[in-house]
């Protein structure tokens, strides 16, 4: 007898440049085991990512389906481009041509599904993050501040086609990814970096005219209170845990 949607358990996997986190959640988004985190292994081929996900899943309660969020441009479960996993030793290291070839056009959804034996959804990690926080009303933009910049746009709770905003130039020769990524945050310190975040938010405001902007990802908590106060009431900081919780709601986004 097949389970109803209310009884389904979801394996939610949040794949980042520095770490891979996973847990199993019920239909209400409640974790049924503490989230497990491992450092992202490099060099990281598609096969190694799938094996890493399977290894983590083997130590978690059984699930009925899986949601995987990963960096880059993912269309219908196929990798168009991904930033960190094509490098020799992680973010900001040299690109490995063999890994670039392996990831480009890789049907990662099919690979995960075959390995786990579960229906699987693979989306950009910011899109999964957004699924965990959006209210479903109006235009909602999600920006995740982590290794680089992730983004996702929702209209009435429905996911818009993904745009790799992170690769657009914020100024000559510098992308958003670099401008407010982790390397620059560590170099500048939270105060100066937060001012950059504010500059980015104010620059994007007339582009999107959002009803609400959510700042998530591991570095969102680093934005200083002074900068947050100036960003306005339509900008909200959300917990990084949303990258896991969104794994359940991602299935109803109209992706």
mmCIF file of C-alpha atoms in Angstrom:
data_model
loop_
_atom_site.group_PDB
_atom_site.id
_atom_site.type_symbol
_atom_site.label_atom_id
_atom_site.label_comp_id
_atom_site.label_asym_id
_atom_site.label_seq_id
_atom_site.Cartn_x
_atom_site.Cartn_y
_atom_site.Cartn_z
ATOM 1 C CA UNK A 1 0.000 0.000 0.000
ATOM 2 C CA UNK A 2 1.522 3.335 -1.051
ATOM 3 C CA UNK A 3 2.027 6.069 1.511
ATOM 4 C CA UNK A 4 0.090 9.329 1.463
ATOM 5 C CA UNK A 5 2.049 12.567 1.062
ATOM 6 C CA UNK A 6 1.545 13.227 4.781
ATOM 7 C CA UNK A 7 3.394 10.018 5.659
ATOM 8 C CA UNK A 8 6.422 10.490 3.409
ATOM 9 C CA UNK A 9 9.918 10.859 4.828
ATOM 10 C CA UNK A 10 12.422 12.953 2.880
ATOM 11 C CA UNK A 11 16.183 12.624 2.851
ATOM 12 C CA UNK A 12 17.342 16.230 2.510
ATOM 13 C CA UNK A 13 20.946 16.824 1.443
ATOM 14 C CA UNK A 14 22.553 20.278 1.354
ATOM 15 C CA UNK A 15 25.771 20.134 -0.689
ATOM 16 C CA UNK A 16 28.026 23.156 -0.228
ATOM 17 C CA UNK A 17 31.530 24.119 -1.219
ATOM 18 C CA UNK A 18 32.860 23.344 2.258
ATOM 19 C CA UNK A 19 30.467 20.771 3.692
ATOM 20 C CA UNK A 20 27.685 18.319 2.888
ATOM 21 C CA UNK A 21 24.823 18.124 5.401
ATOM 22 C CA UNK A 22 21.876 15.761 5.486
ATOM 23 C CA UNK A 23 18.974 14.618 7.608
ATOM 24 C CA UNK A 24 15.618 12.849 7.248
ATOM 25 C CA UNK A 25 12.446 14.859 7.789
ATOM 26 C CA UNK A 26 8.751 14.111 8.027
ATOM 27 C CA UNK A 27 6.112 15.936 5.980
ATOM 28 C CA UNK A 28 5.948 18.751 8.546
ATOM 29 C CA UNK A 29 9.682 19.414 8.168
ATOM 30 C CA UNK A 30 10.608 17.938 11.543
ATOM 31 C CA UNK A 31 14.049 16.330 11.671
ATOM 32 C CA UNK A 32 13.944 12.634 12.581
ATOM 33 C CA UNK A 33 17.668 12.516 13.213
ATOM 34 C CA UNK A 34 20.272 15.176 13.966
ATOM 35 C CA UNK A 35 21.725 16.613 10.778
ATOM 36 C CA UNK A 36 24.982 14.897 9.785
ATOM 37 C CA UNK A 37 27.770 17.006 8.273
ATOM 38 C CA UNK A 38 30.928 15.899 6.507
ATOM 39 C CA UNK A 39 33.569 18.063 4.865
ATOM 40 C CA UNK A 40 33.123 18.221 1.090
ATOM 41 C CA UNK A 41 35.776 15.854 -0.301
ATOM 42 C CA UNK A 42 38.044 17.043 -3.117
ATOM 43 C CA UNK A 43 38.672 16.300 -5.890
ATOM 44 C CA UNK A 44 34.936 15.632 -6.257
ATOM 45 C CA UNK A 45 33.686 13.703 -9.264
ATOM 46 C CA UNK A 46 29.930 13.100 -9.730
ATOM 47 C CA UNK A 47 30.471 9.488 -8.637
ATOM 48 C CA UNK A 48 32.236 10.581 -5.466
ATOM 49 C CA UNK A 49 29.433 13.011 -4.594
ATOM 50 C CA UNK A 50 26.820 10.288 -5.100
ATOM 51 C CA UNK A 51 28.860 7.881 -2.936
ATOM 52 C CA UNK A 52 29.233 10.530 -0.223
ATOM 53 C CA UNK A 53 25.472 11.117 -0.197
ATOM 54 C CA UNK A 54 24.829 7.359 -0.057
ATOM 55 C CA UNK A 55 27.301 6.933 2.823
ATOM 56 C CA UNK A 56 25.587 9.670 4.849
ATOM 57 C CA UNK A 57 22.138 8.265 4.040
ATOM 58 C CA UNK A 58 23.166 4.800 5.250
ATOM 59 C CA UNK A 59 23.539 6.181 8.775
ATOM 60 C CA UNK A 60 20.183 7.994 8.782
ATOM 61 C CA UNK A 61 16.615 6.659 9.151
ATOM 62 C CA UNK A 62 15.051 5.248 5.950
ATOM 63 C CA UNK A 63 13.386 7.740 3.598
ATOM 64 C CA UNK A 64 10.814 7.587 0.795
ATOM 65 C CA UNK A 65 12.350 10.259 -1.423
ATOM 66 C CA UNK A 66 15.413 12.503 -1.599
ATOM 67 C CA UNK A 67 16.063 16.195 -2.206
ATOM 68 C CA UNK A 68 19.570 17.346 -3.052
ATOM 69 C CA UNK A 69 20.626 20.996 -3.221
ATOM 70 C CA UNK A 70 23.973 21.758 -4.852
ATOM 71 C CA UNK A 71 25.766 24.862 -6.117
ATOM 72 C CA UNK A 72 25.517 25.964 -9.720
ATOM 73 C CA UNK A 73 23.075 25.921 -12.601
ATOM 74 C CA UNK A 74 20.902 22.816 -12.376
ATOM 75 C CA UNK A 75 18.142 22.329 -14.952
ATOM 76 C CA UNK A 76 15.709 19.438 -14.522
ATOM 77 C CA UNK A 77 18.282 17.547 -12.466
ATOM 78 C CA UNK A 78 21.058 18.023 -15.025
ATOM 79 C CA UNK A 79 24.192 20.046 -14.193
ATOM 80 C CA UNK A 80 24.700 22.863 -16.685
ATOM 81 C CA UNK A 81 27.573 24.322 -14.648
ATOM 82 C CA UNK A 82 28.818 23.989 -11.072
ATOM 83 C CA UNK A 83 31.568 26.159 -9.550
ATOM 84 C CA UNK A 84 33.458 24.338 -6.781
ATOM 85 C CA UNK A 85 33.185 20.694 -7.745
ATOM 86 C CA UNK A 86 35.108 21.173 -10.985
ATOM 87 C CA UNK A 87 38.233 22.310 -9.101
ATOM 88 C CA UNK A 88 41.262 20.286 -7.995
ATOM 89 C CA UNK A 89 41.028 21.038 -4.283
ATOM 90 C CA UNK A 90 37.931 23.129 -3.614
ATOM 91 C CA UNK A 91 36.765 26.747 -3.871
ATOM 92 C CA UNK A 92 39.212 29.174 -5.521
ATOM 93 C CA UNK A 93 41.605 26.402 -6.620
ATOM 94 C CA UNK A 94 42.395 25.575 -10.254
ATOM 95 C CA UNK A 95 39.752 23.996 -12.482
ATOM 96 C CA UNK A 96 40.433 20.376 -13.430
ATOM 97 C CA UNK A 97 39.523 19.851 -17.129
ATOM 98 C CA UNK A 98 38.519 16.224 -16.505
ATOM 99 C CA UNK A 99 36.169 17.205 -13.681
ATOM 100 C CA UNK A 100 34.753 20.043 -15.771
ATOM 101 C CA UNK A 101 33.956 17.547 -18.518
ATOM 102 C CA UNK A 102 32.504 15.048 -16.029
ATOM 103 C CA UNK A 103 30.155 17.568 -14.412
ATOM 104 C CA UNK A 104 29.004 19.426 -17.527
ATOM 105 C CA UNK A 105 25.756 17.858 -18.680
ATOM 106 C CA UNK A 106 25.818 15.287 -15.858
ATOM 107 C CA UNK A 107 22.350 13.938 -15.001
ATOM 108 C CA UNK A 108 23.042 14.003 -11.289
ATOM 109 C CA UNK A 109 19.383 13.415 -10.429
ATOM 110 C CA UNK A 110 19.375 10.099 -12.285
ATOM 111 C CA UNK A 111 22.665 9.071 -10.643
ATOM 112 C CA UNK A 112 21.460 9.796 -7.108
ATOM 113 C CA UNK A 113 18.104 8.169 -7.803
ATOM 114 C CA UNK A 114 19.747 5.006 -9.125
ATOM 115 C CA UNK A 115 22.166 4.770 -6.184
ATOM 116 C CA UNK A 116 19.603 5.422 -3.447
ATOM 117 C CA UNK A 117 16.652 3.699 -5.099
ATOM 118 C CA UNK A 118 14.467 6.695 -4.219
ATOM 119 C CA UNK A 119 12.579 9.317 -6.260
ATOM 120 C CA UNK A 120 14.987 12.263 -6.232
ATOM 121 C CA UNK A 121 14.832 15.990 -6.803
ATOM 122 C CA UNK A 122 18.048 17.944 -7.467
ATOM 123 C CA UNK A 123 17.919 21.747 -7.388
ATOM 124 C CA UNK A 124 20.299 24.632 -6.884
ATOM 125 C CA UNK A 125 21.084 24.819 -3.160
ATOM 126 C CA UNK A 126 19.678 28.346 -2.801
ATOM 127 C CA UNK A 127 16.397 27.147 -4.314
ATOM 128 C CA UNK A 128 16.098 24.389 -1.716
ATOM 129 C CA UNK A 129 17.060 26.901 0.980
ATOM 130 C CA UNK A 130 14.348 29.239 -0.281
ATOM 131 C CA UNK A 131 11.758 26.471 -0.262
ATOM 132 C CA UNK A 132 12.249 26.273 3.492
ATOM 133 C CA UNK A 133 11.565 29.949 4.161
ATOM 134 C CA UNK A 134 9.285 31.574 1.562
ATOM 135 C CA UNK A 135 5.764 32.511 2.629
ATOM 136 C CA UNK A 136 4.268 31.882 -0.805
ATOM 137 C CA UNK A 137 2.994 35.455 -1.155
ATOM 138 C CA UNK A 138 4.282 37.960 -3.679
ATOM 139 C CA UNK A 139 7.800 38.194 -5.112
ATOM 140 C CA UNK A 140 10.358 36.677 -2.752
ATOM 141 C CA UNK A 141 14.109 36.667 -3.405
ATOM 142 C CA UNK A 142 16.502 34.424 -1.501
ATOM 143 C CA UNK A 143 20.217 35.231 -1.341
ATOM 144 C CA UNK A 144 22.511 32.728 0.380
ATOM 145 C CA UNK A 145 25.822 33.992 1.710
ATOM 146 C CA UNK A 146 28.366 31.185 1.953
ATOM 147 C CA UNK A 147 31.382 30.125 -0.080
ATOM 148 C CA UNK A 148 29.939 32.443 -2.737
ATOM 149 C CA UNK A 149 26.513 33.916 -3.442
ATOM 150 C CA UNK A 150 23.462 31.775 -4.143
ATOM 151 C CA UNK A 151 20.104 33.080 -5.336
ATOM 152 C CA UNK A 152 16.541 31.927 -5.950
ATOM 153 C CA UNK A 153 13.410 33.809 -6.997
ATOM 154 C CA UNK A 154 9.828 32.872 -6.137
ATOM 155 C CA UNK A 155 6.503 34.309 -7.323
ATOM 156 C CA UNK A 156 3.526 33.308 -5.216
ATOM 157 C CA UNK A 157 5.545 30.390 -3.890
ATOM 158 C CA UNK A 158 6.389 29.110 -7.372
ATOM 159 C CA UNK A 159 10.026 28.795 -8.323
ATOM 160 C CA UNK A 160 11.214 30.946 -11.230
ATOM 161 C CA UNK A 161 13.843 29.645 -13.685
ATOM 162 C CA UNK A 162 17.245 29.751 -12.015
ATOM 163 C CA UNK A 163 19.634 32.610 -12.780
ATOM 164 C CA UNK A 164 23.295 32.401 -11.819
ATOM 165 C CA UNK A 165 23.328 35.899 -10.395
ATOM 166 C CA UNK A 166 26.596 35.090 -8.628
ATOM 167 C CA UNK A 167 28.540 35.214 -11.902
ATOM 168 C CA UNK A 168 27.304 38.646 -12.957
ATOM 169 C CA UNK A 169 29.861 41.458 -12.538
ATOM 170 C CA UNK A 170 29.177 43.674 -9.545
ATOM 171 C CA UNK A 171 32.022 45.913 -10.737
ATOM 172 C CA UNK A 172 34.648 45.621 -13.457
ATOM 173 C CA UNK A 173 36.300 42.194 -13.304
ATOM 174 C CA UNK A 174 34.643 41.186 -10.007
ATOM 175 C CA UNK A 175 31.608 38.909 -9.728
ATOM 176 C CA UNK A 176 29.101 38.887 -6.872
ATOM 177 C CA UNK A 177 30.522 35.464 -5.950
ATOM 178 C CA UNK A 178 33.946 36.963 -5.304
ATOM 179 C CA UNK A 179 32.779 40.339 -3.975
ATOM 180 C CA UNK A 180 30.821 38.972 -0.998
ATOM 181 C CA UNK A 181 32.116 35.391 -0.847
ATOM 182 C CA UNK A 182 33.786 33.740 2.123
ATOM 183 C CA UNK A 183 37.347 34.609 1.073
ATOM 184 C CA UNK A 184 36.561 38.332 1.059
ATOM 185 C CA UNK A 185 34.613 38.119 4.312
ATOM 186 C CA UNK A 186 37.607 36.524 6.001
ATOM 187 C CA UNK A 187 39.937 39.156 4.509
ATOM 188 C CA UNK A 188 37.816 42.220 5.282
ATOM 189 C CA UNK A 189 36.220 41.228 8.582
ATOM 190 C CA UNK A 190 32.484 41.228 9.262
ATOM 191 C CA UNK A 191 32.085 45.018 9.441
ATOM 192 C CA UNK A 192 33.467 45.978 6.028
ATOM 193 C CA UNK A 193 32.049 42.823 4.444
ATOM 194 C CA UNK A 194 28.577 43.654 5.781
ATOM 195 C CA UNK A 195 28.767 47.034 4.082
ATOM 196 C CA UNK A 196 29.429 45.198 0.824
ATOM 197 C CA UNK A 197 26.370 43.042 1.440
ATOM 198 C CA UNK A 198 24.303 46.196 1.917
ATOM 199 C CA UNK A 199 25.676 47.613 -1.341
ATOM 200 C CA UNK A 200 24.657 44.430 -3.155
ATOM 201 C CA UNK A 201 21.166 44.422 -1.636
ATOM 202 C CA UNK A 202 20.549 48.064 -2.495
ATOM 203 C CA UNK A 203 21.870 47.504 -6.014
ATOM 204 C CA UNK A 204 19.523 44.564 -6.592
ATOM 205 C CA UNK A 205 16.436 46.221 -5.102
ATOM 206 C CA UNK A 206 15.456 48.137 -8.298
ATOM 207 C CA UNK A 207 16.164 45.006 -10.376
ATOM 208 C CA UNK A 208 13.753 42.700 -8.513
ATOM 209 C CA UNK A 209 11.352 44.972 -6.560
ATOM 210 C CA UNK A 210 10.824 42.104 -4.155
ATOM 211 C CA UNK A 211 8.100 41.995 -1.531
ATOM 212 C CA UNK A 212 10.555 40.243 0.750
ATOM 213 C CA UNK A 213 14.244 39.374 0.603
ATOM 214 C CA UNK A 214 15.642 36.524 2.674
ATOM 215 C CA UNK A 215 19.344 36.384 3.555
ATOM 216 C CA UNK A 216 20.421 32.828 4.328
ATOM 217 C CA UNK A 217 23.487 30.612 4.149
ATOM 218 C CA UNK A 218 26.255 30.102 6.667
ATOM 219 C CA UNK A 219 27.443 33.729 6.629
ATOM 220 C CA UNK A 220 24.058 35.459 6.946
ATOM 221 C CA UNK A 221 24.506 35.563 10.719
ATOM 222 C CA UNK A 222 27.740 37.519 10.146
ATOM 223 C CA UNK A 223 25.889 40.557 8.796
ATOM 224 C CA UNK A 224 26.249 43.215 11.487
ATOM 225 C CA UNK A 225 23.180 44.521 13.379
ATOM 226 C CA UNK A 226 23.943 48.053 12.144
ATOM 227 C CA UNK A 227 23.770 46.983 8.507
ATOM 228 C CA UNK A 228 20.660 44.846 9.105
ATOM 229 C CA UNK A 229 18.894 47.823 10.647
ATOM 230 C CA UNK A 230 19.567 49.867 7.504
ATOM 231 C CA UNK A 231 18.421 47.218 5.057
ATOM 232 C CA UNK A 232 14.741 47.722 5.902
ATOM 233 C CA UNK A 233 11.809 45.673 7.136
ATOM 234 C CA UNK A 234 11.523 43.767 3.854
ATOM 235 C CA UNK A 235 14.898 42.067 4.419
ATOM 236 C CA UNK A 236 14.952 39.078 6.782
ATOM 237 C CA UNK A 237 17.835 36.879 7.970
ATOM 238 C CA UNK A 238 16.892 33.196 8.086
ATOM 239 C CA UNK A 239 18.685 30.220 9.684
ATOM 240 C CA UNK A 240 21.044 28.068 7.640
ATOM 241 C CA UNK A 241 18.982 25.038 8.706
ATOM 242 C CA UNK A 242 16.513 26.088 5.979
ATOM 243 C CA UNK A 243 18.749 24.276 3.496
ATOM 244 C CA UNK A 244 17.644 21.023 5.119
ATOM 245 C CA UNK A 245 14.029 21.908 5.979
ATOM 246 C CA UNK A 246 13.433 23.116 2.414
ATOM 247 C CA UNK A 247 13.992 19.566 1.213
ATOM 248 C CA UNK A 248 10.383 18.720 2.016
ATOM 249 C CA UNK A 249 8.697 21.812 0.599
ATOM 250 C CA UNK A 250 10.811 21.698 -2.562
ATOM 251 C CA UNK A 251 8.557 18.936 -3.882
ATOM 252 C CA UNK A 252 5.575 21.296 -4.078
ATOM 253 C CA UNK A 253 7.270 24.296 -5.726
ATOM 254 C CA UNK A 254 6.166 23.762 -9.295
ATOM 255 C CA UNK A 255 9.802 23.352 -10.407
#
